[in-house]
Structures are given as C-alpha cells and as structure tokens.
Short mmCIF file of C-alpha atoms in Angstrom, two decimals:
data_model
loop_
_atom_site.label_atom_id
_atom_site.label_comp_id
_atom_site.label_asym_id
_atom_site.label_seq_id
_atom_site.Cartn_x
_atom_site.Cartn_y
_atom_site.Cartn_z
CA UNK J 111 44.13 -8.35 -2.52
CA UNK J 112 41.86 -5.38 -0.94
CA UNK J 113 40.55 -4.90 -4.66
CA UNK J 114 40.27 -8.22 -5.02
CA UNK J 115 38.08 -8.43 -2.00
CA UNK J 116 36.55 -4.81 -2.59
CA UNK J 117 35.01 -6.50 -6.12
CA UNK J 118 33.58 -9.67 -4.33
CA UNK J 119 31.78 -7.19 -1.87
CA UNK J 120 30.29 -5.10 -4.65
CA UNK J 121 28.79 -8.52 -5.95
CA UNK J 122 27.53 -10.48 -3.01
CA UNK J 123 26.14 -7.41 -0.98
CA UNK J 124 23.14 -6.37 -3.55
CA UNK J 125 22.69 -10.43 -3.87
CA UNK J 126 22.10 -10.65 -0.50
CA UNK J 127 20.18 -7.29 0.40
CA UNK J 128 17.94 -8.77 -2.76
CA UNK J 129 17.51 -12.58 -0.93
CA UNK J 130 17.18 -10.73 2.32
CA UNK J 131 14.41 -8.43 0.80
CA UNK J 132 10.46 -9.09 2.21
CA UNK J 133 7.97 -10.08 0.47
CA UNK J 134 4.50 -10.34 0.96
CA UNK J 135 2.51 -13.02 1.84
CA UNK J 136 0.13 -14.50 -1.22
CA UNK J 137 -3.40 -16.77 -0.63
CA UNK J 138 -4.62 -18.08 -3.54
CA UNK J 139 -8.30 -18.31 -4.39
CA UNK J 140 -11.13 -18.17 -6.81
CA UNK J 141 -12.37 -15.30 -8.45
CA UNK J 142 -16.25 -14.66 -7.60
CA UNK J 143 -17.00 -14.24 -11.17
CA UNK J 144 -15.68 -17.76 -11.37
CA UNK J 145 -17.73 -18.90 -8.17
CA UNK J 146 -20.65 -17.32 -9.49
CA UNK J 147 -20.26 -18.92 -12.83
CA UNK J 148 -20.07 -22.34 -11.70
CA UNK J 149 -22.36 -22.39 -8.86
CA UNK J 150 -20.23 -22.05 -5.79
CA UNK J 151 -22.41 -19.13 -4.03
CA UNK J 152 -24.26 -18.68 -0.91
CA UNK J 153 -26.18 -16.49 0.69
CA UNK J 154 -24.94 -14.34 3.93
CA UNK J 155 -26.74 -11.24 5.31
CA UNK J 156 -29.38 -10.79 2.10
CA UNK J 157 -26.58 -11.01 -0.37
CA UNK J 158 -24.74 -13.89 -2.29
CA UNK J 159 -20.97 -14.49 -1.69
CA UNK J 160 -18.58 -16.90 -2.61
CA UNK J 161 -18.94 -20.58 -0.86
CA UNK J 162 -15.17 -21.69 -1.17
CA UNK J 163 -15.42 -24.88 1.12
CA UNK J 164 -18.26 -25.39 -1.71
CA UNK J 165 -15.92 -24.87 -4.40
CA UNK J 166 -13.01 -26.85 -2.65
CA UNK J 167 -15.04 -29.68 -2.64
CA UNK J 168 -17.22 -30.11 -5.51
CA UNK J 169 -14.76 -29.11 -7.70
CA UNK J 170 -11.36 -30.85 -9.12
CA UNK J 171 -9.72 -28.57 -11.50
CA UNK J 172 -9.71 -25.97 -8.97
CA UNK J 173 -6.96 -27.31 -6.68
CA UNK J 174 -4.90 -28.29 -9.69
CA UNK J 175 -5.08 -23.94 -10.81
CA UNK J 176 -4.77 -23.12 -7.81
CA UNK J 177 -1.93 -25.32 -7.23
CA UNK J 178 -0.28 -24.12 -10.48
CA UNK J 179 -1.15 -20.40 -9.57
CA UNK J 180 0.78 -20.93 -6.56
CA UNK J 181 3.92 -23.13 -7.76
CA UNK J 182 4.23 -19.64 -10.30
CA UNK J 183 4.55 -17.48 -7.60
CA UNK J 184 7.18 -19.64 -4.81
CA UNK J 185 9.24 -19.48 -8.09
CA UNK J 186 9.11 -15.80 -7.79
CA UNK J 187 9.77 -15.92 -4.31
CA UNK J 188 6.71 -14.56 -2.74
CA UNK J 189 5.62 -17.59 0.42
CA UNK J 190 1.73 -18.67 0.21
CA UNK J 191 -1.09 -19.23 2.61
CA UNK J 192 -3.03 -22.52 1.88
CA UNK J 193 -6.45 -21.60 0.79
CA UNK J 194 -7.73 -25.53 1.65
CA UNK J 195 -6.50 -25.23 5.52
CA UNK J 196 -7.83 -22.04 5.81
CA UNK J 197 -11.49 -22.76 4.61
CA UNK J 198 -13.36 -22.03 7.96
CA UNK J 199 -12.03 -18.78 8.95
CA UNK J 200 -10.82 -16.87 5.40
CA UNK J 201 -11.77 -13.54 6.48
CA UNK J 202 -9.32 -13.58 9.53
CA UNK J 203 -6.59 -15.30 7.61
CA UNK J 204 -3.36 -12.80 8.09
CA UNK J 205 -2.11 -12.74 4.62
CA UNK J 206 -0.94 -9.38 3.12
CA UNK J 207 -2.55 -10.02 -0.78
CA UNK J 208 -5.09 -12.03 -1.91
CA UNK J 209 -4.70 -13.50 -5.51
CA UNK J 210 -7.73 -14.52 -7.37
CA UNK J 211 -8.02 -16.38 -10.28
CA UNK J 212 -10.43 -17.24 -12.71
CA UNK J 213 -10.66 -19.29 -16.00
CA UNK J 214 -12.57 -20.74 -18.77
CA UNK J 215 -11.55 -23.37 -21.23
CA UNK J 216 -11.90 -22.94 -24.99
CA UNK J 217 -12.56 -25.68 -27.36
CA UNK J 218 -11.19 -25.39 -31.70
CA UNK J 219 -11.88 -28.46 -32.38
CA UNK J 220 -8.89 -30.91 -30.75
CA UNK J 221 -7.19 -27.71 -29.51
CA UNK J 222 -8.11 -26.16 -26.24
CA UNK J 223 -7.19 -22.98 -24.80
CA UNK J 224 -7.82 -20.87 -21.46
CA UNK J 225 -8.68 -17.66 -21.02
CA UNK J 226 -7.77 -16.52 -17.14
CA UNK J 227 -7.72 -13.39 -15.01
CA UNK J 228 -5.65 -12.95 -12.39
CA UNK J 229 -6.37 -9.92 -9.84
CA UNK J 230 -4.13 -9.24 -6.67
CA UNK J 231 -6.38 -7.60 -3.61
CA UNK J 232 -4.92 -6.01 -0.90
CA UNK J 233 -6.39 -8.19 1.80
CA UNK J 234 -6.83 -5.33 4.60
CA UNK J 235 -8.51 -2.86 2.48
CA UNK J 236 -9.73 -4.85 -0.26
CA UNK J 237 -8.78 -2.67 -3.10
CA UNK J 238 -7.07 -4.19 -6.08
CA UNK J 239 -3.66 -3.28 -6.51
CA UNK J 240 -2.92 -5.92 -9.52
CA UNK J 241 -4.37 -7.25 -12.29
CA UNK J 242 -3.58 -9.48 -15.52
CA UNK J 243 -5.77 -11.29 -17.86
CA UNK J 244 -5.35 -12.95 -21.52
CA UNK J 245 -6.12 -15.89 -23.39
CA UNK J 246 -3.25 -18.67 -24.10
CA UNK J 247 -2.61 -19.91 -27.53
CA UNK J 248 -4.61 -22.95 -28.34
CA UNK J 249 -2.83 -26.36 -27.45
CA UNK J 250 -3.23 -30.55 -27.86
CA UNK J 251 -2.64 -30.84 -24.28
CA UNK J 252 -5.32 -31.98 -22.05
CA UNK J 253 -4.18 -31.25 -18.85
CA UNK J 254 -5.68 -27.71 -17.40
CA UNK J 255 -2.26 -26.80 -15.34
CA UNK J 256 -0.52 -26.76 -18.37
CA UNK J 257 -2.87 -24.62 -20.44
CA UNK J 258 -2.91 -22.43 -17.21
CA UNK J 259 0.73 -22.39 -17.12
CA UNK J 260 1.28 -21.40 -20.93
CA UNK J 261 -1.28 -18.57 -20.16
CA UNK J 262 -0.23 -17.10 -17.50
CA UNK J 263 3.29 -17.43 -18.30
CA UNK J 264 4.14 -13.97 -20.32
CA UNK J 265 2.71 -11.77 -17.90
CA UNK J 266 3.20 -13.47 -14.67
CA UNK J 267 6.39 -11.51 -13.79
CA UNK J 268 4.43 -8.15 -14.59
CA UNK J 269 1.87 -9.17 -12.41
CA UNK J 270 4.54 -9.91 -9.76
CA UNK J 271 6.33 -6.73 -10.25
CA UNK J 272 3.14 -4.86 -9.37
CA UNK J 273 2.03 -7.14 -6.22
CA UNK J 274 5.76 -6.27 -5.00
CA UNK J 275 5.24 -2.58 -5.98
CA UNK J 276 2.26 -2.41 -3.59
CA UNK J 277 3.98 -4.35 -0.33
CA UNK J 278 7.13 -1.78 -1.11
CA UNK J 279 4.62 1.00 -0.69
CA UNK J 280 3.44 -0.80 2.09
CA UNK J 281 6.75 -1.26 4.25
CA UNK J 282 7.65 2.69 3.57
CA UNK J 283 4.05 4.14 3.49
CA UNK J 284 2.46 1.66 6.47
CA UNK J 285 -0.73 -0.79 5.57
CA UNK J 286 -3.83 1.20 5.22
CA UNK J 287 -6.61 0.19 7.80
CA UNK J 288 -9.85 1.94 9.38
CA UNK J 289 -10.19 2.22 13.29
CA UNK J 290 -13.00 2.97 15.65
CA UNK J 291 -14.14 3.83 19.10
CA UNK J 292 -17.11 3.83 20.63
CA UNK J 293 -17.98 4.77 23.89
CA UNK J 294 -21.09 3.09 26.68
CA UNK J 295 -22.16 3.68 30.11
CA UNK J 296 -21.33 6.80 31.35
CA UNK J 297 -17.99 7.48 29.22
CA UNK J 298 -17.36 10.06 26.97
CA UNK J 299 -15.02 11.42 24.93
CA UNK J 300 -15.61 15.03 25.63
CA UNK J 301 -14.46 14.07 29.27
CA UNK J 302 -11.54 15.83 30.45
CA UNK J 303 -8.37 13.59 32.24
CA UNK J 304 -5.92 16.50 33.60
CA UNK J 305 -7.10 18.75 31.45
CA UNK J 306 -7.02 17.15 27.92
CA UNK J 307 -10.33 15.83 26.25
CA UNK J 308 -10.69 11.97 25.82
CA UNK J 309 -10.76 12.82 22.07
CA UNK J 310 -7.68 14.68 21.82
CA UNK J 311 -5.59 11.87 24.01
CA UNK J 312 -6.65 9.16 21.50
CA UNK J 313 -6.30 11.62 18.41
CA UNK J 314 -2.70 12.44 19.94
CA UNK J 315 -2.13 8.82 20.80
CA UNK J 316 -3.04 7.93 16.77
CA UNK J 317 -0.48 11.06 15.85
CA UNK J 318 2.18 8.93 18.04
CA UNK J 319 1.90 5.36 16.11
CA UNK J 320 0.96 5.60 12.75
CA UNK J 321 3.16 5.95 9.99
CA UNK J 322 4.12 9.44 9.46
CA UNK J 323 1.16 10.44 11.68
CA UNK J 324 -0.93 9.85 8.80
CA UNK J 325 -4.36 9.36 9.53
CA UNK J 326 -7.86 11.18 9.12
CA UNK J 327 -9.98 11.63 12.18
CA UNK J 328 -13.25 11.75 9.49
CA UNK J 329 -16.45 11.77 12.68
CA UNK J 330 -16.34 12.83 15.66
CA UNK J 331 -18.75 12.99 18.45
CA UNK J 332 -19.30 12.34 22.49
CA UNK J 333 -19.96 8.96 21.79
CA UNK J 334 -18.03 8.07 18.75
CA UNK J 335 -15.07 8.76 16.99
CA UNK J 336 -13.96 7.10 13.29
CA UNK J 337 -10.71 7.25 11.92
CA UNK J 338 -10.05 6.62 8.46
CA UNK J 339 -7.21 6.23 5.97
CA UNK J 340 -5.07 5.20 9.22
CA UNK J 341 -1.56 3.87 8.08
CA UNK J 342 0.38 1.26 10.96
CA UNK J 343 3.04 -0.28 10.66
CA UNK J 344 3.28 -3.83 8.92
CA UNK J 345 5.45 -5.01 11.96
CA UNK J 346 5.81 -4.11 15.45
CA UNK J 347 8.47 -3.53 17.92
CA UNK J 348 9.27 -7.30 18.32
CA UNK J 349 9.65 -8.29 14.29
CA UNK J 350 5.91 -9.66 14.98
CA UNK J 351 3.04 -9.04 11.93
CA UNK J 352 0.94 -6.06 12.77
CA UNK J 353 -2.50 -6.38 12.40
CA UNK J 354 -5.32 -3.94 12.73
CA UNK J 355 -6.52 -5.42 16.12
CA UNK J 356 -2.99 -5.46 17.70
CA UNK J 357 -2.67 -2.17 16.64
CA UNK J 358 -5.50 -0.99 18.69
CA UNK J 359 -4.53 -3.32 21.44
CA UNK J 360 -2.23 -0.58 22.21
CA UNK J 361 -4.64 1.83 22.82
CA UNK J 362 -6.70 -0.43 24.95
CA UNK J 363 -3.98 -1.00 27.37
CA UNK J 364 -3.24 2.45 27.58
CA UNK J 365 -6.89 3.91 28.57
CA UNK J 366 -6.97 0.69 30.54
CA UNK J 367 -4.17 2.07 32.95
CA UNK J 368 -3.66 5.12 35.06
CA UNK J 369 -5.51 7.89 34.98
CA UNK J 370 -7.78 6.57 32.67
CA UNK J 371 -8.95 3.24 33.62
CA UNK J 372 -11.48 2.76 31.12
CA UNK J 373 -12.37 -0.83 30.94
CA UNK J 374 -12.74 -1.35 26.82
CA UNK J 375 -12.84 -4.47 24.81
CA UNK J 376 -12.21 -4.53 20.84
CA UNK J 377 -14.48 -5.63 17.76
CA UNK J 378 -12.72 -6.55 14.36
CA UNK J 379 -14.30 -6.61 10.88
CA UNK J 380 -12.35 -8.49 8.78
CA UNK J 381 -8.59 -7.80 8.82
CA UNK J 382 -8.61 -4.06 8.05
CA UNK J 383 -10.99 -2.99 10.91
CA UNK J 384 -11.31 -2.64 14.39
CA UNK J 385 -13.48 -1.00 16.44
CA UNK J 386 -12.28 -0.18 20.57
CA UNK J 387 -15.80 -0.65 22.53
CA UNK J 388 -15.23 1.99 25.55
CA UNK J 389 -17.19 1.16 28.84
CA UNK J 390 -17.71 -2.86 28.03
CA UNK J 391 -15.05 -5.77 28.64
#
C-alpha cells in the first residue's frame, strides 16, 4: 500500500508543482515595422511612434492576428492582457512581456502565404528577450488566422520556451528597472541625519531591497543620484505585483518619517522608471 501510494506521489507532485508554476503575463500588439508599413504612425515629441487606437480601428485583420496570436499562447498557458481595453494608457499597462507581431501576405497565384515575425519585449526595460520569424507554406485558404496559425505553428513552442526562460530569470534574478532621486529646496543628499549622509541611507536602503543587493549607483551628486541596473522583486511582501513605482514607494515613506521627514513625491516613465522628487509633494 505505502508503495502504492509512494508511486502516485512521485506522479502527481511534479504535475502539480508544473500547473502551480508562474508564468508571465503576455499583451499582444503590432510590430512598428508593421504600423509603419501600413500607415498607423503618429507623431509624439519630434518623432513618429506607433498609433495603435489608429491601427485598432482602421484595420480588420489585425484583431483577427492578434486574436490568433493570443489563442496560441492561453494554449501554452501563459494569461494575456487585452491590447483593445488597454488602448488609452499602453505605456502604464502592468504586463511582464510584450509580444509583437507583424505580417505580410504572399500571393502564387491562388495560393497565399504569410510571412510573420514575432518578437517578445521585456515590457520594463524594453529589451527583446525573444524572437521568431518565417514564412508558412503557401495555402488555398483565405482566411488570414489560418495562414497565421500554420506559420507560426512550428516554432511557437520555441518562442514560448524562451519568453518562459526570461520570466524564470526574472523570479530568481529580480525584474531589471532604473530608479532616481532628485533633490529641491534646500535638501541635499550630502546632508548628514545622525551621522550618515543622505546618499549613503538611500544607497544602504537600495542594498536592503533589491535582489541580491544588486544594483549600480552609476551618478552621484548633492542634488541627484541615478541608479541603474536595479533588480526588485517581481512581487512584494503581500503576493501583490511589484512595480517600479511601488518599489520606490518604500523609500518615500521611509524619508517621509522620523528623522528624516523629507516631504517627496514620485515621477514614473513608463513601467521601468521612477524617479523620487525630494523637497516637492
């Protein structure tokens, strides 16, 4: 009987350790080669970026990809953010990987074919950490999901291997941001608070709650300090998602207390930056 049960055990325990395993969170959205190619730019700050309520709209066979894209990867078990509900406020969208696609369609004739690239982004730092791309073999079949889906197909657990690969690296290693402080009327960090410069309680207080204490204080003055290469957490405490501006929060409330009481107030620059504004609220 004990063997009996000893053999279940060694079954359902890596089954479940595998179901219970976390995986990141995917958005889905056009590539800006593909924006660029069909029209779907605008202009922000002197230079052109994508305009994906633009794209959303105007055109059809991008929800159907997208949708397809995105079908392809529940199977895999990796939950999506929807691109279309999330239109107005991308950059702030708390999603660990971006996934954009692009496509064009071939035409042989009555056969049709796609050729597609797929790139996974991290979404904090921006770097790519996947990448796939091919052309399908030509087809009869009209409908653009299904040349997608023949595509993709072949290399679409390859591609999901390495998006997994990164987030791994990311729950032992801690997600990669940048952090800032800069300090206004009257503060600065070469103040002393019983004894200990301003710089070297947030440089300890950095040491404290990053992964591993790794970080890299790169500039350092009275006024500012910039830390780079600064790995948190991807949860907190409470089993909550860990941002880059809840990170900091924790340094805000600490200089906000005793014997500090620096008033500060935070700035964030997309998801992977944040920037603690000493002297304002």
């Amino acid at each position: 009987m004990k063997r009996t049960l000893f053999f279940i055990l060694a079954i359902l325990l890596p089954m479940m350790a595998m179901a219970q395993a976390k995986r990141p969170t995917l958005m889905v959205i056009p590539a800006d080669s593909w924006c660029a190619a069909n029209g779907f730019m605008k202009t922000e700050e002197d230079h052109q970026v994508p305009d994906y309520e633009k794209a959303w709209q105007g055109n059809q066979d991008l929800f159907s990809v997208v949708a397809k894209i995105g079908e392809l990867m529940t199977d895999r078990g990796f939950p999506l953010k929807d691109m279309s509900q999330s239109l107005k406020n991308i950059g702030q969208v708390r999603t660990d990987i971006l996934m954009e696609v692009g496509w064009k369609v071939n035409k042989m004739g009555p056969k049709k074919s796609i050729t597609y690239t797929l790139r996974g982004v991290d979404a904090y730092t921006l770097k790519q950490i996947a990448a796939g791309s091919g052309t399908g073999n030509p087809s009869f079949s009209v409908e653009l999901p299904v040349l997608i889906e023949e595509a993709v197909l072949e290399r679409m657990d390859n591609f999901a291997d390495q998006l997994q690969a990164h987030f791994d690296d990311l729950l032992q290693n801690g997600r990669e941001v940048s952090v800032s402080a800069r300090a206004y009327n009257g503060i600065d960090f070469n103040k002393e608070y019983d004894g200990e410069e301003l710089t070297d309680i947030i440089d300890e207080w950095m040491a404290l709650n990053t992964v591993e204490h790794r970080y890299n204080l790169s500039n350092a003055t009275d006024t500012m300090l910039d830390f780079e290469q600064v790995r948190i957490p991807l949860y907190a405490d409470n089993g909550m998602a860990l941002d880059t501006r809840r990170f900091v929060n924790g340094l805000r409330k600490m200089l906000g207390s005793a014997p500090y009481n620096i008033p500060s107030k935070i700035e964030t620059d997309g998801l992977g930056k944040a920037t603690l504004i000493l002297g304002m609220k």
